[in-house]
mmCIF file of C-alpha atoms (C1' of nucleotides) in Angstrom:
data_model
loop_
_atom_site.group_PDB
_atom_site.id
_atom_site.type_symbol
_atom_site.label_atom_id
_atom_site.label_comp_id
_atom_site.label_asym_id
_atom_site.label_seq_id
_atom_site.Cartn_x
_atom_site.Cartn_y
_atom_site.Cartn_z
ATOM 1 C CA MET A 1 0.000 0.000 0.000
ATOM 2 C CA PRO A 2 1.793 3.080 -1.247
ATOM 3 C CA ARG A 3 1.572 6.427 0.472
ATOM 4 C CA THR A 4 -1.132 8.766 -0.773
ATOM 5 C CA PRO A 5 -0.667 12.527 -0.550
ATOM 6 C CA ASP A 6 -3.623 12.625 1.838
ATOM 7 C CA SER A 7 -2.089 10.138 4.234
ATOM 8 C CA ILE A 8 1.066 12.226 4.301
ATOM 9 C CA VAL A 9 -0.872 15.404 4.993
ATOM 10 C CA THR A 10 -2.643 13.657 7.833
ATOM 11 C CA ALA A 11 0.663 12.479 9.260
ATOM 12 C CA LEU A 12 2.018 16.024 9.107
ATOM 13 C CA LEU A 13 -1.007 17.448 10.901
ATOM 14 C CA GLU A 14 -0.625 14.807 13.587
ATOM 15 C CA ARG A 15 2.826 16.147 14.221
ATOM 16 C CA ASN A 16 1.555 19.718 14.480
ATOM 17 C CA ALA A 17 3.324 20.736 11.307
ATOM 18 C CA ARG A 18 1.580 23.196 9.045
ATOM 19 C CA VAL A 19 0.368 22.086 5.664
ATOM 20 C CA THR A 20 1.444 24.906 3.387
ATOM 21 C CA ALA A 21 1.247 25.273 -0.369
ATOM 22 C CA PRO A 22 4.940 24.451 -0.948
ATOM 23 C CA ARG A 23 4.699 21.394 1.284
ATOM 24 C CA ARG A 24 1.640 20.155 -0.572
ATOM 25 C CA GLU A 25 3.485 20.502 -3.858
ATOM 26 C CA ILE A 26 6.496 18.617 -2.550
ATOM 27 C CA ILE A 27 4.288 15.869 -1.173
ATOM 28 C CA ASP A 28 2.430 15.523 -4.465
ATOM 29 C CA CYS A 29 5.722 15.468 -6.340
ATOM 30 C CA ILE A 30 7.359 12.692 -4.356
ATOM 31 C CA SER A 31 4.302 10.485 -4.019
ATOM 32 C CA GLN A 32 3.730 10.430 -7.758
ATOM 33 C CA VAL A 33 6.572 8.035 -8.509
ATOM 34 C CA PRO A 34 7.737 4.894 -6.691
ATOM 35 C CA ARG A 35 11.370 5.662 -7.522
ATOM 36 C CA THR A 36 14.102 7.037 -5.338
ATOM 37 C CA PHE A 37 14.815 10.744 -5.414
ATOM 38 C CA THR A 38 17.163 13.341 -4.029
ATOM 39 C CA ALA A 39 16.541 16.822 -2.702
ATOM 40 C CA GLU A 40 18.042 18.102 -5.915
ATOM 41 C CA ASP A 41 15.529 16.095 -7.945
ATOM 42 C CA VAL A 42 12.679 17.809 -6.129
ATOM 43 C CA CYS A 43 14.301 21.229 -6.601
ATOM 44 C CA GLY A 44 14.519 20.472 -10.312
ATOM 45 C CA GLU A 45 10.846 19.500 -10.527
ATOM 46 C CA LEU A 46 9.654 22.459 -8.480
ATOM 47 C CA PRO A 47 12.026 25.296 -9.377
ATOM 48 C CA HIS A 48 9.670 27.949 -8.031
ATOM 49 C CA ILE A 49 10.067 26.578 -4.513
ATOM 50 C CA GLY A 50 13.109 27.690 -2.573
ATOM 51 C CA ARG A 51 15.909 25.185 -2.108
ATOM 52 C CA ALA A 52 15.890 25.714 1.647
ATOM 53 C CA THR A 53 12.199 24.904 1.801
ATOM 54 C CA VAL A 54 12.727 21.661 -0.092
ATOM 55 C CA TYR A 55 15.558 20.579 2.175
ATOM 56 C CA ARG A 56 13.677 21.575 5.321
ATOM 57 C CA THR A 57 10.521 19.798 4.200
ATOM 58 C CA LEU A 58 12.339 16.588 3.305
ATOM 59 C CA LYS A 59 13.990 16.597 6.724
ATOM 60 C CA ILE A 60 10.601 16.900 8.378
ATOM 61 C CA LEU A 61 9.218 14.073 6.266
ATOM 62 C CA GLN A 62 12.195 11.934 7.175
ATOM 63 C CA ASP A 63 11.769 12.638 10.884
ATOM 64 C CA ALA A 64 8.127 11.641 10.499
ATOM 65 C CA ASP A 65 9.141 8.343 8.853
ATOM 66 C CA ILE A 66 7.238 9.329 5.739
ATOM 67 C CA ILE A 67 10.353 9.118 3.636
ATOM 68 C CA CYS A 68 13.554 7.293 4.415
ATOM 69 C CA LYS A 69 17.018 6.942 3.031
ATOM 70 C CA VAL A 70 18.109 3.943 1.017
ATOM 71 C CA VAL A 71 21.617 3.014 -0.065
ATOM 72 C CA MET A 72 21.890 2.907 -3.823
ATOM 73 C CA PRO A 73 24.057 0.405 -5.726
ATOM 74 C CA GLY A 74 26.872 2.942 -6.088
ATOM 75 C CA ASP A 75 26.886 3.652 -2.328
ATOM 76 C CA GLU A 76 25.120 6.981 -2.692
ATOM 77 C CA MET A 77 22.089 7.717 -0.576
ATOM 78 C CA ALA A 78 18.659 8.574 -1.935
ATOM 79 C CA TYR A 79 15.213 9.096 -0.491
ATOM 80 C CA SER A 80 12.272 6.786 -0.898
ATOM 81 C CA VAL A 81 8.673 7.251 0.179
ATOM 82 C CA SER A 82 7.991 4.763 2.941
ATOM 83 C CA ALA A 83 5.274 2.186 2.704
ATOM 84 C CA ASP A 84 2.135 3.189 4.554
ATOM 85 C CA LEU A 85 2.441 0.729 7.388
ATOM 86 C CA ASP A 86 2.026 3.168 10.249
ATOM 87 C CA HIS A 87 -1.604 2.455 10.882
ATOM 88 C CA GLU A 88 -1.453 -1.291 10.923
ATOM 89 C CA PRO A 89 -3.159 -2.967 13.859
ATOM 90 C CA GLY A 90 -0.919 -3.161 16.907
ATOM 91 C CA ALA A 91 1.824 -1.078 15.395
ATOM 92 C CA ALA A 92 0.765 2.107 17.209
ATOM 93 C CA ASN A 93 3.188 4.847 16.249
ATOM 94 C CA ILE A 94 6.299 2.722 16.105
ATOM 95 C CA PRO A 95 7.426 2.528 12.500
ATOM 96 C CA PRO A 96 7.684 -1.154 11.717
ATOM 97 C CA HIS A 97 11.063 -2.676 10.990
ATOM 98 C CA HIS A 98 11.481 -3.159 7.264
ATOM 99 C CA HIS A 99 14.023 -3.436 4.493
ATOM 100 C CA HIS A 100 14.360 -2.219 0.936
ATOM 101 C CA ALA A 101 14.490 -3.890 -2.448
ATOM 102 C CA VAL A 102 15.841 -1.401 -4.963
ATOM 103 C CA CYS A 103 15.496 -2.007 -8.689
ATOM 104 C CA THR A 104 18.836 -1.450 -10.387
ATOM 105 C CA VAL A 105 17.077 -0.431 -13.590
ATOM 106 C CA CYS A 106 14.301 1.979 -12.571
ATOM 107 C CA THR A 107 15.175 2.445 -8.840
ATOM 108 C CA ALA A 108 11.669 1.452 -7.780
ATOM 109 C CA VAL A 109 11.731 0.599 -4.094
ATOM 110 C CA ARG A 110 9.655 -2.131 -2.533
ATOM 111 C CA TYR A 111 9.475 -2.997 1.154
ATOM 112 C CA PHE A 112 9.782 -6.347 2.769
ATOM 113 C CA ASN A 113 10.376 -7.946 6.099
ATOM 114 C CA ALA A 114 11.296 -11.596 5.920
ATOM 115 C CA GLU A 115 11.174 -13.503 9.159
ATOM 116 C CA ALA A 116 13.748 -15.974 7.851
ATOM 117 C CA ILE A 117 16.301 -13.203 7.494
ATOM 118 C CA GLU A 118 15.542 -11.760 10.896
ATOM 119 C CA ARG A 119 16.013 -15.168 12.450
ATOM 120 C CA ALA A 120 19.255 -15.746 10.570
ATOM 121 C CA ILE A 121 20.676 -12.467 11.827
ATOM 122 C CA LYS A 122 19.702 -13.243 15.407
ATOM 123 C CA ALA A 123 21.431 -16.582 15.042
ATOM 124 C CA LEU A 124 24.580 -14.822 13.885
ATOM 125 C CA SER A 125 25.655 -13.781 17.353
ATOM 126 C CA LEU A 126 25.929 -17.434 18.256
ATOM 127 C CA SER A 127 27.331 -18.808 15.032
ATOM 128 C CA VAL A 128 30.314 -16.524 14.488
ATOM 129 C CA GLU A 129 31.966 -17.125 17.807
ATOM 130 C CA GLY A 130 33.438 -14.065 19.494
ATOM 131 C CA VAL A 131 32.960 -11.805 16.485
ATOM 132 C CA MET A 132 29.504 -10.455 17.091
ATOM 133 C CA GLY A 133 28.587 -8.778 20.350
ATOM 134 C CA GLU A 134 25.117 -7.617 21.353
ATOM 135 C CA ILE A 135 23.191 -7.066 18.164
ATOM 136 C CA ILE A 136 21.266 -3.813 18.288
ATOM 137 C CA ASP A 137 19.942 -3.281 14.803
ATOM 138 C CA HIS A 138 20.554 -4.110 11.188
ATOM 139 C CA ARG A 139 19.994 -2.823 7.700
ATOM 140 C CA ILE A 140 19.400 -4.833 4.565
ATOM 141 C CA GLU A 141 19.268 -3.579 1.008
ATOM 142 C CA VAL A 142 18.459 -6.008 -1.793
ATOM 143 C CA TYR A 143 19.289 -4.970 -5.341
ATOM 144 C CA ASP A 144 17.203 -6.553 -8.039
ATOM 145 C CA VAL A 145 15.548 -6.041 -11.385
ATOM 146 C CA CYS A 146 11.954 -5.474 -10.411
ATOM 147 C CA PRO A 147 9.171 -7.595 -11.960
ATOM 148 C CA ARG A 148 8.084 -4.746 -14.218
ATOM 149 C CA CYS A 149 11.603 -4.188 -15.576
ATOM 150 C CA VAL A 150 12.109 -7.933 -16.035
ATOM 151 C CA ALA A 151 8.959 -8.001 -18.133
ATOM 152 C CA THR A 152 9.934 -4.909 -20.147
ATOM 153 C CA ASP A 153 13.588 -5.527 -20.859
ATOM 154 C CA PRO A 154 14.169 -7.624 -24.047
ATOM 155 C CA GLU A 155 16.957 -9.722 -22.478
ATOM 156 C CA MET B 1 42.992 -11.451 9.616
ATOM 157 C CA PRO B 2 43.384 -7.689 9.468
ATOM 158 C CA ARG B 3 45.194 -5.906 6.694
ATOM 159 C CA THR B 4 48.853 -5.178 7.326
ATOM 160 C CA PRO B 5 50.498 -2.128 5.734
ATOM 161 C CA ASP B 6 52.727 -4.512 3.792
ATOM 162 C CA SER B 7 49.823 -6.393 2.252
ATOM 163 C CA ILE B 8 48.322 -3.106 1.155
ATOM 164 C CA VAL B 9 51.605 -1.985 -0.407
ATOM 165 C CA THR B 10 51.773 -5.280 -2.264
ATOM 166 C CA ALA B 11 48.224 -4.850 -3.511
ATOM 167 C CA LEU B 12 49.069 -1.358 -4.756
ATOM 168 C CA LEU B 13 52.138 -2.572 -6.605
ATOM 169 C CA GLU B 14 50.080 -5.302 -8.221
ATOM 170 C CA ARG B 15 47.868 -2.597 -9.633
ATOM 171 C CA ASN B 16 50.858 -0.665 -11.008
ATOM 172 C CA ALA B 17 50.286 2.181 -8.600
ATOM 173 C CA ARG B 18 53.351 3.852 -7.169
ATOM 174 C CA VAL B 19 54.108 3.532 -3.515
ATOM 175 C CA THR B 20 55.019 7.061 -2.519
ATOM 176 C CA ALA B 21 55.814 8.533 0.877
ATOM 177 C CA PRO B 22 52.379 10.140 1.342
ATOM 178 C CA ARG B 23 50.646 6.912 0.359
ATOM 179 C CA ARG B 24 52.708 4.933 2.836
ATOM 180 C CA GLU B 25 51.747 7.341 5.582
ATOM 181 C CA ILE B 26 48.084 7.121 4.722
ATOM 182 C CA ILE B 27 48.261 3.338 4.636
ATOM 183 C CA ASP B 28 49.983 3.198 8.018
ATOM 184 C CA CYS B 29 47.455 5.613 9.425
ATOM 185 C CA ILE B 30 44.349 3.710 8.400
ATOM 186 C CA SER B 31 45.644 0.239 9.180
ATOM 187 C CA GLN B 32 46.512 1.177 12.750
ATOM 188 C CA VAL B 33 42.927 1.182 14.002
ATOM 189 C CA PRO B 34 40.042 -1.181 13.289
ATOM 190 C CA ARG B 35 37.559 1.686 13.412
ATOM 191 C CA THR B 36 35.783 3.456 10.604
ATOM 192 C CA PHE B 37 37.230 6.686 9.282
ATOM 193 C CA THR B 38 36.511 9.469 6.844
ATOM 194 C CA ALA B 39 38.791 11.309 4.435
ATOM 195 C CA GLU B 40 38.595 14.218 6.804
ATOM 196 C CA ASP B 41 39.829 12.034 9.669
ATOM 197 C CA VAL B 42 42.923 11.143 7.677
ATOM 198 C CA CYS B 43 43.497 14.788 6.753
ATOM 199 C CA GLY B 44 43.328 15.627 10.444
ATOM 200 C CA GLU B 45 45.858 12.949 11.370
ATOM 201 C CA LEU B 46 48.229 13.831 8.552
ATOM 202 C CA PRO B 47 47.917 17.599 8.145
ATOM 203 C CA HIS B 48 51.166 17.853 6.203
ATOM 204 C CA ILE B 49 49.668 15.817 3.361
ATOM 205 C CA GLY B 50 47.519 17.666 0.877
ATOM 206 C CA ARG B 51 43.789 17.120 1.024
ATOM 207 C CA ALA B 52 43.672 16.210 -2.653
ATOM 208 C CA THR B 53 46.265 13.508 -2.122
ATOM 209 C CA VAL B 54 44.276 11.993 0.712
ATOM 210 C CA TYR B 55 41.081 11.932 -1.317
ATOM 211 C CA ARG B 56 42.833 10.558 -4.388
ATOM 212 C CA THR B 57 44.619 7.859 -2.404
ATOM 213 C CA LEU B 58 41.458 6.735 -0.635
ATOM 214 C CA LYS B 59 39.714 6.456 -3.968
ATOM 215 C CA ILE B 60 42.514 4.248 -5.269
ATOM 216 C CA LEU B 61 42.350 2.071 -2.168
ATOM 217 C CA GLN B 62 38.621 1.750 -2.568
ATOM 218 C CA ASP B 63 38.940 0.767 -6.216
ATOM 219 C CA ALA B 64 41.461 -1.853 -5.138
ATOM 220 C CA ASP B 65 38.999 -3.222 -2.550
ATOM 221 C CA ILE B 66 41.464 -2.429 0.214
ATOM 222 C CA ILE B 67 39.007 -0.158 1.910
ATOM 223 C CA CYS B 68 35.266 -0.060 1.488
ATOM 224 C CA LYS B 69 32.359 2.051 2.538
ATOM 225 C CA VAL B 70 30.045 1.078 5.341
ATOM 226 C CA VAL B 71 26.753 2.692 6.305
ATOM 227 C CA MET B 72 26.899 4.072 9.823
ATOM 228 C CA PRO B 73 23.936 4.032 12.222
ATOM 229 C CA GLY B 74 23.032 7.625 11.377
ATOM 230 C CA ASP B 75 22.998 6.881 7.618
ATOM 231 C CA GLU B 76 26.337 8.568 6.993
ATOM 232 C CA MET B 77 29.019 6.703 5.079
ATOM 233 C CA ALA B 78 32.461 5.939 6.417
ATOM 234 C CA TYR B 79 35.431 3.935 5.228
ATOM 235 C CA SER B 80 36.656 0.714 6.741
ATOM 236 C CA VAL B 81 39.781 -1.276 5.955
ATOM 237 C CA SER B 82 38.681 -4.510 4.335
ATOM 238 C CA ALA B 83 39.561 -7.864 5.755
ATOM 239 C CA ASP B 84 42.513 -9.479 4.017
ATOM 240 C CA LEU B 85 40.579 -12.184 2.250
ATOM 241 C CA ASP B 86 41.911 -11.603 -1.258
ATOM 242 C CA HIS B 87 44.464 -14.360 -1.209
ATOM 243 C CA GLU B 88 42.291 -17.106 0.118
ATOM 244 C CA PRO B 89 42.471 -20.376 -1.794
ATOM 245 C CA GLY B 90 40.179 -20.386 -4.782
ATOM 246 C CA ALA B 91 39.193 -16.773 -4.434
ATOM 247 C CA ALA B 92 41.562 -15.582 -7.152
ATOM 248 C CA ASN B 93 41.182 -11.837 -7.526
ATOM 249 C CA ILE B 94 37.472 -11.686 -6.924
ATOM 250 C CA PRO B 95 36.867 -9.914 -3.645
ATOM 251 C CA PRO B 96 34.722 -12.295 -1.614
ATOM 252 C CA HIS B 97 31.169 -11.345 -0.800
ATOM 253 C CA HIS B 98 30.963 -10.162 2.786
ATOM 254 C CA HIS B 99 29.015 -7.980 5.178
ATOM 255 C CA HIS B 100 29.790 -5.612 8.008
ATOM 256 C CA ALA B 101 29.164 -5.630 11.710
ATOM 257 C CA VAL B 102 29.678 -2.124 13.041
ATOM 258 C CA CYS B 103 30.044 -1.462 16.756
ATOM 259 C CA THR B 104 27.767 1.386 17.777
ATOM 260 C CA VAL B 105 30.159 2.315 20.581
ATOM 261 C CA CYS B 106 33.646 2.263 19.071
ATOM 262 C CA THR B 107 32.793 1.819 15.352
ATOM 263 C CA ALA B 108 35.031 -1.254 15.089
ATOM 264 C CA VAL B 109 34.095 -3.164 11.956
ATOM 265 C CA ARG B 110 34.135 -6.916 11.702
ATOM 266 C CA TYR B 111 33.394 -8.974 8.606
ATOM 267 C CA PHE B 112 31.119 -11.929 8.275
ATOM 268 C CA ASN B 113 29.394 -13.988 5.669
ATOM 269 C CA ALA B 114 26.652 -16.177 7.027
ATOM 270 C CA GLU B 115 25.354 -18.830 4.698
ATOM 271 C CA ALA B 116 22.029 -18.839 6.516
ATOM 272 C CA ILE B 117 21.470 -15.208 5.576
ATOM 273 C CA GLU B 118 22.509 -15.726 1.980
ATOM 274 C CA ARG B 119 20.073 -18.603 1.686
ATOM 275 C CA ALA B 120 17.285 -16.601 3.308
ATOM 276 C CA ILE B 121 17.760 -13.770 0.821
ATOM 277 C CA LYS B 122 17.731 -16.148 -2.122
ATOM 278 C CA ALA B 123 14.520 -17.611 -0.782
ATOM 279 C CA LEU B 124 13.000 -14.147 -0.667
ATOM 280 C CA SER B 125 12.371 -13.983 -4.381
ATOM 281 C CA LEU B 126 10.044 -16.917 -4.019
ATOM 282 C CA SER B 127 8.430 -16.060 -0.703
ATOM 283 C CA VAL B 128 7.292 -12.496 -1.324
ATOM 284 C CA GLU B 129 5.224 -13.218 -4.377
ATOM 285 C CA GLY B 130 5.512 -10.691 -7.179
ATOM 286 C CA VAL B 131 7.459 -8.166 -5.122
ATOM 287 C CA MET B 132 11.001 -9.239 -5.773
ATOM 288 C CA GLY B 133 12.332 -9.614 -9.284
ATOM 289 C CA GLU B 134 15.729 -10.990 -10.248
ATOM 290 C CA ILE B 135 17.969 -10.508 -7.254
ATOM 291 C CA ILE B 136 21.334 -9.117 -8.302
ATOM 292 C CA ASP B 137 23.098 -8.230 -5.098
ATOM 293 C CA HIS B 138 22.504 -7.265 -1.511
ATOM 294 C CA ARG B 139 24.050 -5.367 1.333
ATOM 295 C CA ILE B 140 23.783 -6.117 5.022
ATOM 296 C CA GLU B 141 24.982 -3.983 7.896
ATOM 297 C CA VAL B 142 24.623 -5.290 11.432
ATOM 298 C CA TYR B 143 24.905 -2.803 14.279
ATOM 299 C CA ASP B 144 26.067 -4.203 17.574
ATOM 300 C CA VAL B 145 28.099 -3.533 20.681
ATOM 301 C CA CYS B 146 31.283 -5.426 19.958
ATOM 302 C CA PRO B 147 32.605 -8.029 22.431
ATOM 303 C CA ARG B 148 35.312 -5.673 23.645
ATOM 304 C CA CYS B 149 32.859 -2.842 24.336
ATOM 305 C CA VAL B 150 30.437 -5.239 26.016
ATOM 306 C CA ALA B 151 33.255 -6.293 28.353
ATOM 307 C CA THR B 152 34.361 -2.708 29.016
ATOM 308 C CA ASP B 153 31.070 -0.917 29.501
ATOM 309 C CA PRO B 154 29.789 -1.122 33.139
ATOM 310 C CA GLU B 155 26.155 -1.703 32.154
ATOM 311 C "C1'" DT C 1 -3.014 37.314 15.967
ATOM 312 C "C1'" DT C 2 1.157 34.976 16.074
ATOM 313 C "C1'" DA C 3 4.045 31.078 16.032
ATOM 314 C "C1'" DG C 4 5.654 28.861 12.332
ATOM 315 C "C1'" DA C 5 7.051 28.633 7.359
ATOM 316 C "C1'" DT C 6 9.064 30.771 3.225
ATOM 317 C "C1'" DG C 7 12.608 32.588 0.074
ATOM 318 C "C1'" DC C 8 16.667 34.680 -0.832
ATOM 319 C "C1'" DA C 9 21.472 35.014 -0.467
ATOM 320 C "C1'" DA C 10 25.386 34.077 1.885
ATOM 321 C "C1'" DA C 11 28.040 30.690 4.393
ATOM 322 C "C1'" DC C 12 29.389 26.163 4.925
ATOM 323 C "C1'" DG C 13 31.795 21.506 4.614
ATOM 324 C "C1'" DG C 14 33.254 17.940 2.006
ATOM 325 C "C1'" DT C 15 35.087 16.713 -2.506
ATOM 326 C "C1'" DT C 16 37.102 17.517 -7.148
ATOM 327 C "C1'" DT C 17 40.008 19.758 -10.544
ATOM 328 C "C1'" DG C 18 43.914 22.408 -13.055
ATOM 329 C "C1'" DC C 19 48.456 23.001 -13.166
ATOM 330 C "C1'" DA C 20 53.381 23.564 -12.122
ATOM 331 C "C1'" DA C 21 56.768 21.318 -9.284
ATOM 332 C "C1'" DA C 22 58.451 17.053 -7.187
ATOM 333 C "C1'" DC C 23 59.158 12.315 -7.277
ATOM 334 C "C1'" DC C 24 59.251 7.144 -7.954
ATOM 335 C "C1'" DA C 25 60.216 3.256 -11.075
ATOM 336 C "C1'" DT D 1 64.382 10.116 -17.827
ATOM 337 C "C1'" DG D 2 59.338 10.101 -18.289
ATOM 338 C "C1'" DG D 3 55.139 9.262 -16.728
ATOM 339 C "C1'" DT D 4 53.049 9.602 -11.967
ATOM 340 C "C1'" DT D 5 51.997 11.827 -8.081
ATOM 341 C "C1'" DT D 6 51.888 15.794 -5.195
ATOM 342 C "C1'" DG D 7 50.332 20.181 -3.253
ATOM 343 C "C1'" DC D 8 48.180 24.326 -3.596
ATOM 344 C "C1'" DA D 9 44.336 27.063 -4.657
ATOM 345 C "C1'" DA D 10 40.284 27.658 -6.842
ATOM 346 C "C1'" DA D 11 36.110 25.639 -8.266
ATOM 347 C "C1'" DC D 12 32.444 22.825 -7.299
ATOM 348 C "C1'" DC D 13 28.234 20.779 -5.312
ATOM 349 C "C1'" DG D 14 24.947 19.642 -2.042
ATOM 350 C "C1'" DT D 15 23.304 21.400 2.212
ATOM 351 C "C1'" DT D 16 22.544 24.714 6.072
ATOM 352 C "C1'" DT D 17 21.741 29.205 8.144
ATOM 353 C "C1'" DG D 18 20.261 34.225 9.084
ATOM 354 C "C1'" DC D 19 16.862 37.185 8.475
ATOM 355 C "C1'" DA D 20 13.011 39.864 6.829
ATOM 356 C "C1'" DT D 21 8.578 38.696 4.954
ATOM 357 C "C1'" DC D 22 4.570 36.055 4.668
ATOM 358 C "C1'" DT D 23 0.848 32.802 6.127
ATOM 359 C "C1'" DA D 24 -1.820 28.851 8.150
ATOM 360 C "C1'" DA D 25 -4.169 27.885 12.138
#
DNA sequence: TTAGATGCAAACGGTTTGCAAACCA
DNA sequence: TGGTTTGCAAACCGTTTGCATCTAA
């Protein structure tokens, strides 16, 4: 379930942040595509909005877990609109633990959380004797060619 | 098996890169500690070496898989000296697939490659129906408190 | 009405580049 | 000796900040 502009506006209001015209435009801009983007991308799309406003707005959205950073194949960072998982039953306001699959062709990001991987990482602390200490957190990025790009690409 | 300055020098020579005095100093500097570092850190430690030289040398070392980038807990990138796995039997010149465990206290990086995790990620493409396409690569960062810091820290 | 948000321009920090001098193989 | 590498300084690029103006609540 992708983020709709409305759900983002609601999330902003819940955090007592004002919903201004520039913010609405930025929200519409980034929720139109499932691909990763940078602050500079948004500035390019919305040249009439001040750079500072774009950067400040993206920071707010990141703090609100509406967008998050993903590591791209070349080690650069980019933003991605988070999946709309916030209102799932039982999740309260804690953003659920998740990982990213990034398409190496179109940069579309999909979210997943595989129990098997979580279990394997927990088991790590035991298996690699003396190497791993107390595991606190982890980050996983999977790079793939997404189903749509697999279907499109001739080879 | 951590990287020794000598093994790094050898790796440079193999790539037909000259081993100059500044490069030696940089190599000694970064192989002295197991912690992550930035270009700026090296510039701070070796102020008599030009910034450009530091940046250029680190880029060469990265291209040679002697150092690599790791994602820190706050999403920033930092360098880490790679484990000296290049000359393992059968590995030829292909740098072996590995992942990072980063200590959230002292930033010490350790390397691991758990088969269980690799298998779990391969299984992903089947388990999350229609979400994952052709998996090309992946990146895992585990954040922990390393054994040494666990032993040191009072709580 | 007013705390909060905007836009501009300037400052900032990290990184890259051009080029003459210095150096390693 | 000749092709690399260095160091400096300037350029560059993405990001942040100060401040006067504007605006959503």
